[in-house]
Amino acid sequence: MHLVIQGADIETRDLKALAKLSGASAIDRLADSAFRLRGAQPAAGIAEHCASAKLDHGFVPEGRRLSDFGLLVMDMDSTLITMETIDELADMIGIKADVAKISERAMRGEIEYDQSLRERLALLKGLEESALQRVYDERLKFSPGAERMLETVRRAGIRTLLVSGGFTFMTDRLKSRVQLDYTHSNVLEIVGGRLTGQVIGGIVNADAKRAALLKVAGELELKRKQIAGIGDGANDLKFMAECGVSFAYHAKPVVREQTTYAINHSGLDALLWLLSAENE
């Protein structure tokens, strides 16, 4: 096993302490924000030290390569992009705080997702369709490292699937913008240029995200071990349970506890060093 350490500010003393704790045989510099401790083994104190130093850590099996994977499945809001789309739409009519409270409860798993989406959409009834374009143009930003991560996995031949409880207005544009292979999200009902507060068809909830993953994986004839997934909320857990490797990205505790790795202090490209035991 190798222990990968990542963070914005990695001190030499922390690397030495972690190497001693893990029994590592050597330390490799991967980038300014990433180091690999070779021959490391899990041991008491590693997680606590990393948490105190605001570092991300993960054990990677020797021999793992990016080319072992065939599909990367991602959540959109607060994962691939920094915002919660529905919260920003609500901000256009001055009710962001009300909608954000419901979003937070859903992401923590405190209320059922379908109910939360219906409640939030009802508050947006009557919103002009043009608000969607404004949010896309003025507020959408990629999470740090997202574009580098997508470019690297694409070069490695890994397909990408974006599964979102957000809306096709955003996912369709992102699919074209960053060359995603597949997307699956909610279709907003719009009548007379205004949101009706409803979606067309079924709600894309945790079960729908999982079903979308399984459909694509089946088409690509991939095994579970060939799939990696990343998300931040409780409604991502079902699709990540179908992944051989899963990542909680700046996520709620309920998500961090049920994934292979947690990325708490780094950008999305941190997952690249955890999907490969060697430089590629």
PDB file of C-alpha atoms in Angstrom:
ATOM      1  CA  MET A   1       0.000   0.000   0.000  1.00  0.00           C
ATOM      2  CA  HIS A   2       0.949   3.630  -0.517  1.00  0.00           C
ATOM      3  CA  LEU A   3      -0.325   6.532   1.578  1.00  0.00           C
ATOM      4  CA  VAL A   4      -1.216   9.633  -0.450  1.00  0.00           C
ATOM      5  CA  ILE A   5      -1.172  12.939   1.420  1.00  0.00           C
ATOM      6  CA  GLN A   6      -2.753  16.023  -0.139  1.00  0.00           C
ATOM      7  CA  GLY A   7      -3.439  19.586   0.956  1.00  0.00           C
ATOM      8  CA  ALA A   8      -2.819  23.237   0.297  1.00  0.00           C
ATOM      9  CA  ASP A   9       0.062  23.478   2.778  1.00  0.00           C
ATOM     10  CA  ILE A  10       1.995  20.268   3.466  1.00  0.00           C
ATOM     11  CA  GLU A  11       4.769  20.698   6.021  1.00  0.00           C
ATOM     12  CA  THR A  12       7.874  18.498   5.959  1.00  0.00           C
ATOM     13  CA  ARG A  13       7.416  17.743   9.648  1.00  0.00           C
ATOM     14  CA  ASP A  14       3.942  16.374   8.945  1.00  0.00           C
ATOM     15  CA  LEU A  15       5.239  14.111   6.182  1.00  0.00           C
ATOM     16  CA  LYS A  16       7.966  12.776   8.435  1.00  0.00           C
ATOM     17  CA  ALA A  17       5.518  12.161  11.272  1.00  0.00           C
ATOM     18  CA  LEU A  18       3.095  10.346   8.970  1.00  0.00           C
ATOM     19  CA  ALA A  19       5.905   8.282   7.449  1.00  0.00           C
ATOM     20  CA  LYS A  20       6.923   7.165  10.935  1.00  0.00           C
ATOM     21  CA  LEU A  21       3.350   6.338  11.940  1.00  0.00           C
ATOM     22  CA  SER A  22       2.714   4.333   8.764  1.00  0.00           C
ATOM     23  CA  GLY A  23       6.126   2.686   8.473  1.00  0.00           C
ATOM     24  CA  ALA A  24       6.630   4.116   4.976  1.00  0.00           C
ATOM     25  CA  SER A  25       9.880   3.280   3.188  1.00  0.00           C
ATOM     26  CA  ALA A  26      10.103   6.425   1.030  1.00  0.00           C
ATOM     27  CA  ILE A  27       8.402   9.737   0.296  1.00  0.00           C
ATOM     28  CA  ASP A  28       7.682  10.776  -3.306  1.00  0.00           C
ATOM     29  CA  ARG A  29       6.676  14.306  -4.267  1.00  0.00           C
ATOM     30  CA  LEU A  30       3.809  14.086  -6.775  1.00  0.00           C
ATOM     31  CA  ALA A  31       2.975  17.794  -6.965  1.00  0.00           C
ATOM     32  CA  ASP A  32       3.141  20.893  -4.770  1.00  0.00           C
ATOM     33  CA  SER A  33      -0.003  19.692  -3.050  1.00  0.00           C
ATOM     34  CA  ALA A  34       0.484  15.901  -3.114  1.00  0.00           C
ATOM     35  CA  PHE A  35       2.979  13.366  -1.739  1.00  0.00           C
ATOM     36  CA  ARG A  36       3.075   9.569  -1.795  1.00  0.00           C
ATOM     37  CA  LEU A  37       4.441   7.580   1.142  1.00  0.00           C
ATOM     38  CA  ARG A  38       5.562   4.250  -0.285  1.00  0.00           C
ATOM     39  CA  GLY A  39       5.136   0.996   1.564  1.00  0.00           C
ATOM     40  CA  ALA A  40       2.824   2.555   4.147  1.00  0.00           C
ATOM     41  CA  GLN A  41       0.353   0.645   6.286  1.00  0.00           C
ATOM     42  CA  PRO A  42      -2.754   1.807   8.173  1.00  0.00           C
ATOM     43  CA  ALA A  43      -1.993   2.703  11.773  1.00  0.00           C
ATOM     44  CA  ALA A  44      -3.519   4.517  14.715  1.00  0.00           C
ATOM     45  CA  GLY A  45      -2.977   8.273  14.688  1.00  0.00           C
ATOM     46  CA  ILE A  46      -2.776   8.814  10.926  1.00  0.00           C
ATOM     47  CA  ALA A  47      -6.332  10.078  10.463  1.00  0.00           C
ATOM     48  CA  GLU A  48      -6.110  12.258  13.553  1.00  0.00           C
ATOM     49  CA  HIS A  49      -2.802  13.806  12.475  1.00  0.00           C
ATOM     50  CA  CYS A  50      -4.137  14.568   8.996  1.00  0.00           C
ATOM     51  CA  ALA A  51      -7.318  16.102  10.373  1.00  0.00           C
ATOM     52  CA  SER A  52      -5.320  18.331  12.707  1.00  0.00           C
ATOM     53  CA  ALA A  53      -3.018  19.457   9.878  1.00  0.00           C
ATOM     54  CA  LYS A  54      -5.946  19.925   7.453  1.00  0.00           C
ATOM     55  CA  LEU A  55      -4.613  17.277   5.086  1.00  0.00           C
ATOM     56  CA  ASP A  56      -6.437  14.683   3.012  1.00  0.00           C
ATOM     57  CA  HIS A  57      -5.120  11.142   3.100  1.00  0.00           C
ATOM     58  CA  GLY A  58      -5.867   7.816   1.491  1.00  0.00           C
ATOM     59  CA  PHE A  59      -4.284   4.393   1.118  1.00  0.00           C
ATOM     60  CA  VAL A  60      -3.865   3.248  -2.480  1.00  0.00           C
ATOM     61  CA  PRO A  61      -3.139  -0.401  -3.387  1.00  0.00           C
ATOM     62  CA  GLU A  62       0.151  -0.915  -5.172  1.00  0.00           C
ATOM     63  CA  GLY A  63      -0.392  -1.573  -8.865  1.00  0.00           C
ATOM     64  CA  ARG A  64      -3.633   0.419  -9.237  1.00  0.00           C
ATOM     65  CA  ARG A  65      -3.707   2.460 -12.454  1.00  0.00           C
ATOM     66  CA  LEU A  66      -6.117   4.946 -14.015  1.00  0.00           C
ATOM     67  CA  SER A  67      -6.497   2.571 -16.937  1.00  0.00           C
ATOM     68  CA  ASP A  68      -8.124   0.053 -14.555  1.00  0.00           C
ATOM     69  CA  PHE A  69     -11.241   2.247 -14.581  1.00  0.00           C
ATOM     70  CA  GLY A  70     -13.796   2.672 -17.342  1.00  0.00           C
ATOM     71  CA  LEU A  71     -16.359   5.069 -15.859  1.00  0.00           C
ATOM     72  CA  LEU A  72     -16.351   8.068 -13.516  1.00  0.00           C
ATOM     73  CA  VAL A  73     -19.782   9.003 -12.147  1.00  0.00           C
ATOM     74  CA  MET A  74     -20.272  12.466 -10.655  1.00  0.00           C
ATOM     75  CA  ASP A  75     -22.837  14.548  -8.848  1.00  0.00           C
ATOM     76  CA  MET A  76     -23.184  18.113 -10.160  1.00  0.00           C
ATOM     77  CA  ASP A  77     -24.208  20.653  -7.493  1.00  0.00           C
ATOM     78  CA  SER A  78     -21.510  21.307  -4.870  1.00  0.00           C
ATOM     79  CA  THR A  79     -19.393  18.602  -6.513  1.00  0.00           C
ATOM     80  CA  LEU A  80     -18.517  19.261 -10.153  1.00  0.00           C
ATOM     81  CA  ILE A  81     -19.650  22.861  -9.686  1.00  0.00           C
ATOM     82  CA  THR A  82     -19.469  25.031  -6.573  1.00  0.00           C
ATOM     83  CA  MET A  83     -23.108  26.081  -6.332  1.00  0.00           C
ATOM     84  CA  GLU A  84     -26.493  24.533  -5.578  1.00  0.00           C
ATOM     85  CA  THR A  85     -28.380  25.508  -8.728  1.00  0.00           C
ATOM     86  CA  ILE A  86     -31.811  25.616  -7.142  1.00  0.00           C
ATOM     87  CA  ASP A  87     -30.541  27.865  -4.340  1.00  0.00           C
ATOM     88  CA  GLU A  88     -29.158  30.349  -6.875  1.00  0.00           C
ATOM     89  CA  LEU A  89     -32.440  30.354  -8.795  1.00  0.00           C
ATOM     90  CA  ALA A  90     -34.193  31.142  -5.521  1.00  0.00           C
ATOM     91  CA  ASP A  91     -31.794  34.023  -4.946  1.00  0.00           C
ATOM     92  CA  MET A  92     -33.168  35.668  -8.082  1.00  0.00           C
ATOM     93  CA  ILE A  93     -36.445  36.251  -6.226  1.00  0.00           C
ATOM     94  CA  GLY A  94     -35.000  36.802  -2.755  1.00  0.00           C
ATOM     95  CA  ILE A  95     -35.833  33.448  -1.156  1.00  0.00           C
ATOM     96  CA  LYS A  96     -32.424  31.761  -1.244  1.00  0.00           C
ATOM     97  CA  ALA A  97     -32.272  31.292   2.539  1.00  0.00           C
ATOM     98  CA  ASP A  98     -35.629  29.512   2.607  1.00  0.00           C
ATOM     99  CA  VAL A  99     -34.707  27.138  -0.224  1.00  0.00           C
ATOM    100  CA  ALA A 100     -31.153  26.568   1.037  1.00  0.00           C
ATOM    101  CA  LYS A 101     -32.475  25.374   4.399  1.00  0.00           C
ATOM    102  CA  ILE A 102     -34.488  22.675   2.650  1.00  0.00           C
ATOM    103  CA  SER A 103     -31.484  21.761   0.447  1.00  0.00           C
ATOM    104  CA  GLU A 104     -29.238  21.351   3.480  1.00  0.00           C
ATOM    105  CA  ARG A 105     -31.735  19.101   5.279  1.00  0.00           C
ATOM    106  CA  ALA A 106     -32.003  16.906   2.180  1.00  0.00           C
ATOM    107  CA  MET A 107     -28.222  16.640   1.732  1.00  0.00           C
ATOM    108  CA  ARG A 108     -27.851  15.604   5.370  1.00  0.00           C
ATOM    109  CA  GLY A 109     -30.473  12.935   4.827  1.00  0.00           C
ATOM    110  CA  GLU A 110     -32.921  14.494   7.301  1.00  0.00           C
ATOM    111  CA  ILE A 111     -35.839  14.632   4.856  1.00  0.00           C
ATOM    112  CA  GLU A 112     -36.752  12.485   1.866  1.00  0.00           C
ATOM    113  CA  TYR A 113     -35.297  13.899  -1.352  1.00  0.00           C
ATOM    114  CA  ASP A 114     -38.456  13.833  -3.477  1.00  0.00           C
ATOM    115  CA  GLN A 115     -40.319  15.798  -0.828  1.00  0.00           C
ATOM    116  CA  SER A 116     -37.517  18.341  -0.547  1.00  0.00           C
ATOM    117  CA  LEU A 117     -37.401  18.951  -4.295  1.00  0.00           C
ATOM    118  CA  ARG A 118     -41.166  19.395  -4.531  1.00  0.00           C
ATOM    119  CA  GLU A 119     -41.087  21.909  -1.665  1.00  0.00           C
ATOM    120  CA  ARG A 120     -38.250  23.887  -3.225  1.00  0.00           C
ATOM    121  CA  LEU A 121     -39.715  23.903  -6.716  1.00  0.00           C
ATOM    122  CA  ALA A 122     -43.082  25.047  -5.388  1.00  0.00           C
ATOM    123  CA  LEU A 123     -41.343  28.140  -4.027  1.00  0.00           C
ATOM    124  CA  LEU A 124     -39.966  28.857  -7.519  1.00  0.00           C
ATOM    125  CA  LYS A 125     -43.343  28.720  -9.264  1.00  0.00           C
ATOM    126  CA  GLY A 126     -43.652  31.684 -11.620  1.00  0.00           C
ATOM    127  CA  LEU A 127     -39.906  32.339 -11.918  1.00  0.00           C
ATOM    128  CA  GLU A 128     -38.989  33.556 -15.403  1.00  0.00           C
ATOM    129  CA  GLU A 129     -37.166  31.032 -17.591  1.00  0.00           C
ATOM    130  CA  SER A 130     -34.456  33.633 -18.275  1.00  0.00           C
ATOM    131  CA  ALA A 131     -33.259  33.181 -14.666  1.00  0.00           C
ATOM    132  CA  LEU A 132     -31.790  29.806 -15.655  1.00  0.00           C
ATOM    133  CA  GLN A 133     -29.514  31.450 -18.227  1.00  0.00           C
ATOM    134  CA  ARG A 134     -28.533  34.164 -15.771  1.00  0.00           C
ATOM    135  CA  VAL A 135     -27.499  31.591 -13.182  1.00  0.00           C
ATOM    136  CA  TYR A 136     -25.495  29.672 -15.783  1.00  0.00           C
ATOM    137  CA  ASP A 137     -23.785  32.804 -17.130  1.00  0.00           C
ATOM    138  CA  GLU A 138     -23.219  34.693 -13.892  1.00  0.00           C
ATOM    139  CA  ARG A 139     -22.863  32.150 -11.107  1.00  0.00           C
ATOM    140  CA  LEU A 140     -21.768  28.742 -12.363  1.00  0.00           C
ATOM    141  CA  LYS A 141     -18.170  27.965 -11.433  1.00  0.00           C
ATOM    142  CA  PHE A 142     -16.327  24.661 -11.552  1.00  0.00           C
ATOM    143  CA  SER A 143     -14.957  23.266  -8.327  1.00  0.00           C
ATOM    144  CA  PRO A 144     -11.173  23.668  -8.000  1.00  0.00           C
ATOM    145  CA  GLY A 145      -9.369  21.062 -10.062  1.00  0.00           C
ATOM    146  CA  ALA A 146     -12.518  19.926 -11.875  1.00  0.00           C
ATOM    147  CA  GLU A 147     -11.415  20.727 -15.410  1.00  0.00           C
ATOM    148  CA  ARG A 148      -7.951  19.215 -14.907  1.00  0.00           C
ATOM    149  CA  MET A 149      -9.542  16.100 -13.460  1.00  0.00           C
ATOM    150  CA  LEU A 150     -11.952  15.723 -16.396  1.00  0.00           C
ATOM    151  CA  GLU A 151      -9.201  16.269 -18.963  1.00  0.00           C
ATOM    152  CA  THR A 152      -6.973  13.648 -17.311  1.00  0.00           C
ATOM    153  CA  VAL A 153      -9.644  10.939 -17.057  1.00  0.00           C
ATOM    154  CA  ARG A 154     -10.710  11.616 -20.642  1.00  0.00           C
ATOM    155  CA  ARG A 155      -7.117  11.131 -21.848  1.00  0.00           C
ATOM    156  CA  ALA A 156      -7.037   7.853 -19.924  1.00  0.00           C
ATOM    157  CA  GLY A 157     -10.085   6.644 -21.870  1.00  0.00           C
ATOM    158  CA  ILE A 158     -12.445   6.804 -18.891  1.00  0.00           C
ATOM    159  CA  ARG A 159     -16.068   7.644 -19.731  1.00  0.00           C
ATOM    160  CA  THR A 160     -17.879  10.272 -17.653  1.00  0.00           C
ATOM    161  CA  LEU A 161     -21.458  10.297 -16.354  1.00  0.00           C
ATOM    162  CA  LEU A 162     -23.046  13.281 -14.609  1.00  0.00           C
ATOM    163  CA  VAL A 163     -26.050  12.299 -12.456  1.00  0.00           C
ATOM    164  CA  SER A 164     -27.854  15.205 -10.872  1.00  0.00           C
ATOM    165  CA  GLY A 165     -30.935  16.165  -8.937  1.00  0.00           C
ATOM    166  CA  GLY A 166     -30.482  19.463 -10.751  1.00  0.00           C
ATOM    167  CA  PHE A 167     -31.806  20.346 -14.155  1.00  0.00           C
ATOM    168  CA  THR A 168     -31.159  19.515 -17.793  1.00  0.00           C
ATOM    169  CA  PHE A 169     -30.739  23.216 -18.551  1.00  0.00           C
ATOM    170  CA  MET A 170     -27.400  23.024 -16.700  1.00  0.00           C
ATOM    171  CA  THR A 171     -26.328  19.447 -17.394  1.00  0.00           C
ATOM    172  CA  ASP A 172     -26.881  19.744 -21.161  1.00  0.00           C
ATOM    173  CA  ARG A 173     -24.643  22.794 -21.296  1.00  0.00           C
ATOM    174  CA  LEU A 174     -21.976  21.214 -19.112  1.00  0.00           C
ATOM    175  CA  LYS A 175     -22.021  18.079 -21.268  1.00  0.00           C
ATOM    176  CA  SER A 176     -21.043  20.134 -24.292  1.00  0.00           C
ATOM    177  CA  ARG A 177     -18.707  22.486 -22.445  1.00  0.00           C
ATOM    178  CA  VAL A 178     -16.452  19.870 -20.820  1.00  0.00           C
ATOM    179  CA  GLN A 179     -17.137  16.900 -23.118  1.00  0.00           C
ATOM    180  CA  LEU A 180     -19.059  14.663 -20.737  1.00  0.00           C
ATOM    181  CA  ASP A 181     -20.193  11.357 -22.211  1.00  0.00           C
ATOM    182  CA  TYR A 182     -23.519  10.969 -20.379  1.00  0.00           C
ATOM    183  CA  THR A 183     -25.838  13.093 -18.231  1.00  0.00           C
ATOM    184  CA  HIS A 184     -29.049  12.394 -16.317  1.00  0.00           C
ATOM    185  CA  SER A 185     -31.071  15.073 -14.489  1.00  0.00           C
ATOM    186  CA  ASN A 186     -34.508  16.593 -13.922  1.00  0.00           C
ATOM    187  CA  VAL A 187     -36.503  18.263 -16.703  1.00  0.00           C
ATOM    188  CA  LEU A 188     -38.145  21.473 -15.518  1.00  0.00           C
ATOM    189  CA  GLU A 189     -41.668  22.174 -16.711  1.00  0.00           C
ATOM    190  CA  ILE A 190     -41.860  25.636 -18.264  1.00  0.00           C
ATOM    191  CA  VAL A 191     -45.096  27.151 -19.556  1.00  0.00           C
ATOM    192  CA  GLY A 192     -45.355  30.609 -21.069  1.00  0.00           C
ATOM    193  CA  GLY A 193     -41.731  31.354 -20.249  1.00  0.00           C
ATOM    194  CA  ARG A 194     -42.141  30.669 -16.515  1.00  0.00           C
ATOM    195  CA  LEU A 195     -41.430  27.735 -14.194  1.00  0.00           C
ATOM    196  CA  THR A 196     -44.552  25.884 -13.107  1.00  0.00           C
ATOM    197  CA  GLY A 197     -42.935  24.486  -9.966  1.00  0.00           C
ATOM    198  CA  GLN A 198     -43.028  20.959 -11.416  1.00  0.00           C
ATOM    199  CA  VAL A 199     -40.719  18.609 -13.297  1.00  0.00           C
ATOM    200  CA  ILE A 200     -41.589  16.581 -16.371  1.00  0.00           C
ATOM    201  CA  GLY A 201     -41.338  12.840 -15.748  1.00  0.00           C
ATOM    202  CA  GLY A 202     -39.930  11.236 -12.631  1.00  0.00           C
ATOM    203  CA  ILE A 203     -37.739  13.000 -10.091  1.00  0.00           C
ATOM    204  CA  VAL A 204     -34.044  12.191 -10.321  1.00  0.00           C
ATOM    205  CA  ASN A 205     -33.477  11.018  -6.759  1.00  0.00           C
ATOM    206  CA  ALA A 206     -30.998   8.583  -5.220  1.00  0.00           C
ATOM    207  CA  ASP A 207     -32.634   5.578  -6.869  1.00  0.00           C
ATOM    208  CA  ALA A 208     -32.719   7.264 -10.271  1.00  0.00           C
ATOM    209  CA  LYS A 209     -29.035   8.179  -9.999  1.00  0.00           C
ATOM    210  CA  ARG A 210     -28.184   4.571  -9.191  1.00  0.00           C
ATOM    211  CA  ALA A 211     -30.320   3.313 -12.083  1.00  0.00           C
ATOM    212  CA  ALA A 212     -28.592   5.687 -14.499  1.00  0.00           C
ATOM    213  CA  LEU A 213     -25.184   4.405 -13.391  1.00  0.00           C
ATOM    214  CA  LEU A 214     -26.209   0.764 -13.745  1.00  0.00           C
ATOM    215  CA  LYS A 215     -27.658   1.414 -17.218  1.00  0.00           C
ATOM    216  CA  VAL A 216     -24.458   3.030 -18.503  1.00  0.00           C
ATOM    217  CA  ALA A 217     -22.232   0.457 -16.800  1.00  0.00           C
ATOM    218  CA  GLY A 218     -24.262  -2.292 -18.442  1.00  0.00           C
ATOM    219  CA  GLU A 219     -23.977  -0.699 -21.857  1.00  0.00           C
ATOM    220  CA  LEU A 220     -20.208  -0.387 -21.401  1.00  0.00           C
ATOM    221  CA  GLU A 221     -19.974  -3.914 -19.945  1.00  0.00           C
ATOM    222  CA  LEU A 222     -18.105  -2.687 -16.886  1.00  0.00           C
ATOM    223  CA  LYS A 223     -17.660  -4.454 -13.572  1.00  0.00           C
ATOM    224  CA  ARG A 224     -18.103  -2.683 -10.253  1.00  0.00           C
ATOM    225  CA  LYS A 225     -14.341  -2.491  -9.695  1.00  0.00           C
ATOM    226  CA  GLN A 226     -14.019  -0.468 -12.917  1.00  0.00           C
ATOM    227  CA  ILE A 227     -16.325   2.313 -11.727  1.00  0.00           C
ATOM    228  CA  ALA A 228     -15.386   5.341  -9.601  1.00  0.00           C
ATOM    229  CA  GLY A 229     -17.918   7.785  -8.175  1.00  0.00           C
ATOM    230  CA  ILE A 230     -17.889  11.136  -6.418  1.00  0.00           C
ATOM    231  CA  GLY A 231     -20.569  13.100  -4.577  1.00  0.00           C
ATOM    232  CA  ASP A 232     -21.332  15.213  -1.536  1.00  0.00           C
ATOM    233  CA  GLY A 233     -24.867  14.472  -0.341  1.00  0.00           C
ATOM    234  CA  ALA A 234     -26.957  11.675   1.098  1.00  0.00           C
ATOM    235  CA  ASN A 235     -28.756  11.230  -2.232  1.00  0.00           C
ATOM    236  CA  ASP A 236     -25.416  10.251  -3.802  1.00  0.00           C
ATOM    237  CA  LEU A 237     -24.828   7.274  -1.526  1.00  0.00           C
ATOM    238  CA  LYS A 238     -26.835   4.749  -3.530  1.00  0.00           C
ATOM    239  CA  PHE A 239     -24.942   5.326  -6.755  1.00  0.00           C
ATOM    240  CA  MET A 240     -21.597   5.442  -4.969  1.00  0.00           C
ATOM    241  CA  ALA A 241     -22.394   2.088  -3.360  1.00  0.00           C
ATOM    242  CA  GLU A 242     -22.227   0.630  -6.890  1.00  0.00           C
ATOM    243  CA  CYS A 243     -18.695   1.963  -7.402  1.00  0.00           C
ATOM    244  CA  GLY A 244     -15.483   0.096  -6.772  1.00  0.00           C
ATOM    245  CA  VAL A 245     -13.962   3.326  -5.453  1.00  0.00           C
ATOM    246  CA  SER A 246     -15.997   6.232  -4.076  1.00  0.00           C
ATOM    247  CA  PHE A 247     -15.147   9.767  -2.977  1.00  0.00           C
ATOM    248  CA  ALA A 248     -16.913  12.123  -0.581  1.00  0.00           C
ATOM    249  CA  TYR A 249     -16.097  15.628  -1.800  1.00  0.00           C
ATOM    250  CA  HIS A 250     -16.300  18.336   0.892  1.00  0.00           C
ATOM    251  CA  ALA A 251     -19.228  16.247   2.037  1.00  0.00           C
ATOM    252  CA  LYS A 252     -21.599  15.792   4.921  1.00  0.00           C
ATOM    253  CA  PRO A 253     -20.492  13.347   7.688  1.00  0.00           C
ATOM    254  CA  VAL A 254     -23.080  10.764   6.630  1.00  0.00           C
ATOM    255  CA  VAL A 255     -21.373  10.621   3.224  1.00  0.00           C
ATOM    256  CA  ARG A 256     -17.773  10.611   4.465  1.00  0.00           C
ATOM    257  CA  GLU A 257     -18.548   7.625   6.675  1.00  0.00           C
ATOM    258  CA  GLN A 258     -19.712   5.492   3.740  1.00  0.00           C
ATOM    259  CA  THR A 259     -17.158   6.161   0.997  1.00  0.00           C
ATOM    260  CA  THR A 260     -13.689   4.851   0.209  1.00  0.00           C
ATOM    261  CA  TYR A 261     -12.047   8.260   0.469  1.00  0.00           C
ATOM    262  CA  ALA A 262     -12.904  11.733   1.756  1.00  0.00           C
ATOM    263  CA  ILE A 263     -11.593  14.848   0.036  1.00  0.00           C
ATOM    264  CA  ASN A 264     -12.069  17.612   2.597  1.00  0.00           C
ATOM    265  CA  HIS A 265      -9.284  20.111   1.910  1.00  0.00           C
ATOM    266  CA  SER A 266      -8.245  19.601  -1.730  1.00  0.00           C
ATOM    267  CA  GLY A 267      -9.767  20.112  -5.167  1.00  0.00           C
ATOM    268  CA  LEU A 268     -11.462  17.527  -7.361  1.00  0.00           C
ATOM    269  CA  ASP A 269      -8.185  16.633  -9.046  1.00  0.00           C
ATOM    270  CA  ALA A 270      -7.102  15.105  -5.726  1.00  0.00           C
ATOM    271  CA  LEU A 271      -8.943  11.971  -6.744  1.00  0.00           C
ATOM    272  CA  LEU A 272      -6.449  11.368  -9.573  1.00  0.00           C
ATOM    273  CA  TRP A 273      -3.649  10.459  -7.146  1.00  0.00           C
ATOM    274  CA  LEU A 274      -6.029   8.078  -5.369  1.00  0.00           C
ATOM    275  CA  LEU A 275      -7.037   6.276  -8.557  1.00  0.00           C
ATOM    276  CA  SER A 276      -3.462   5.451  -9.504  1.00  0.00           C
ATOM    277  CA  ALA A 277      -0.554   4.125  -7.448  1.00  0.00           C
ATOM    278  CA  GLU A 278       1.975   5.363  -9.999  1.00  0.00           C
ATOM    279  CA  ASN A 279       2.590   8.509 -12.006  1.00  0.00           C
ATOM    280  CA  GLU A 280       0.836   8.191 -15.374  1.00  0.00           C
TER     281      GLU A 280
END
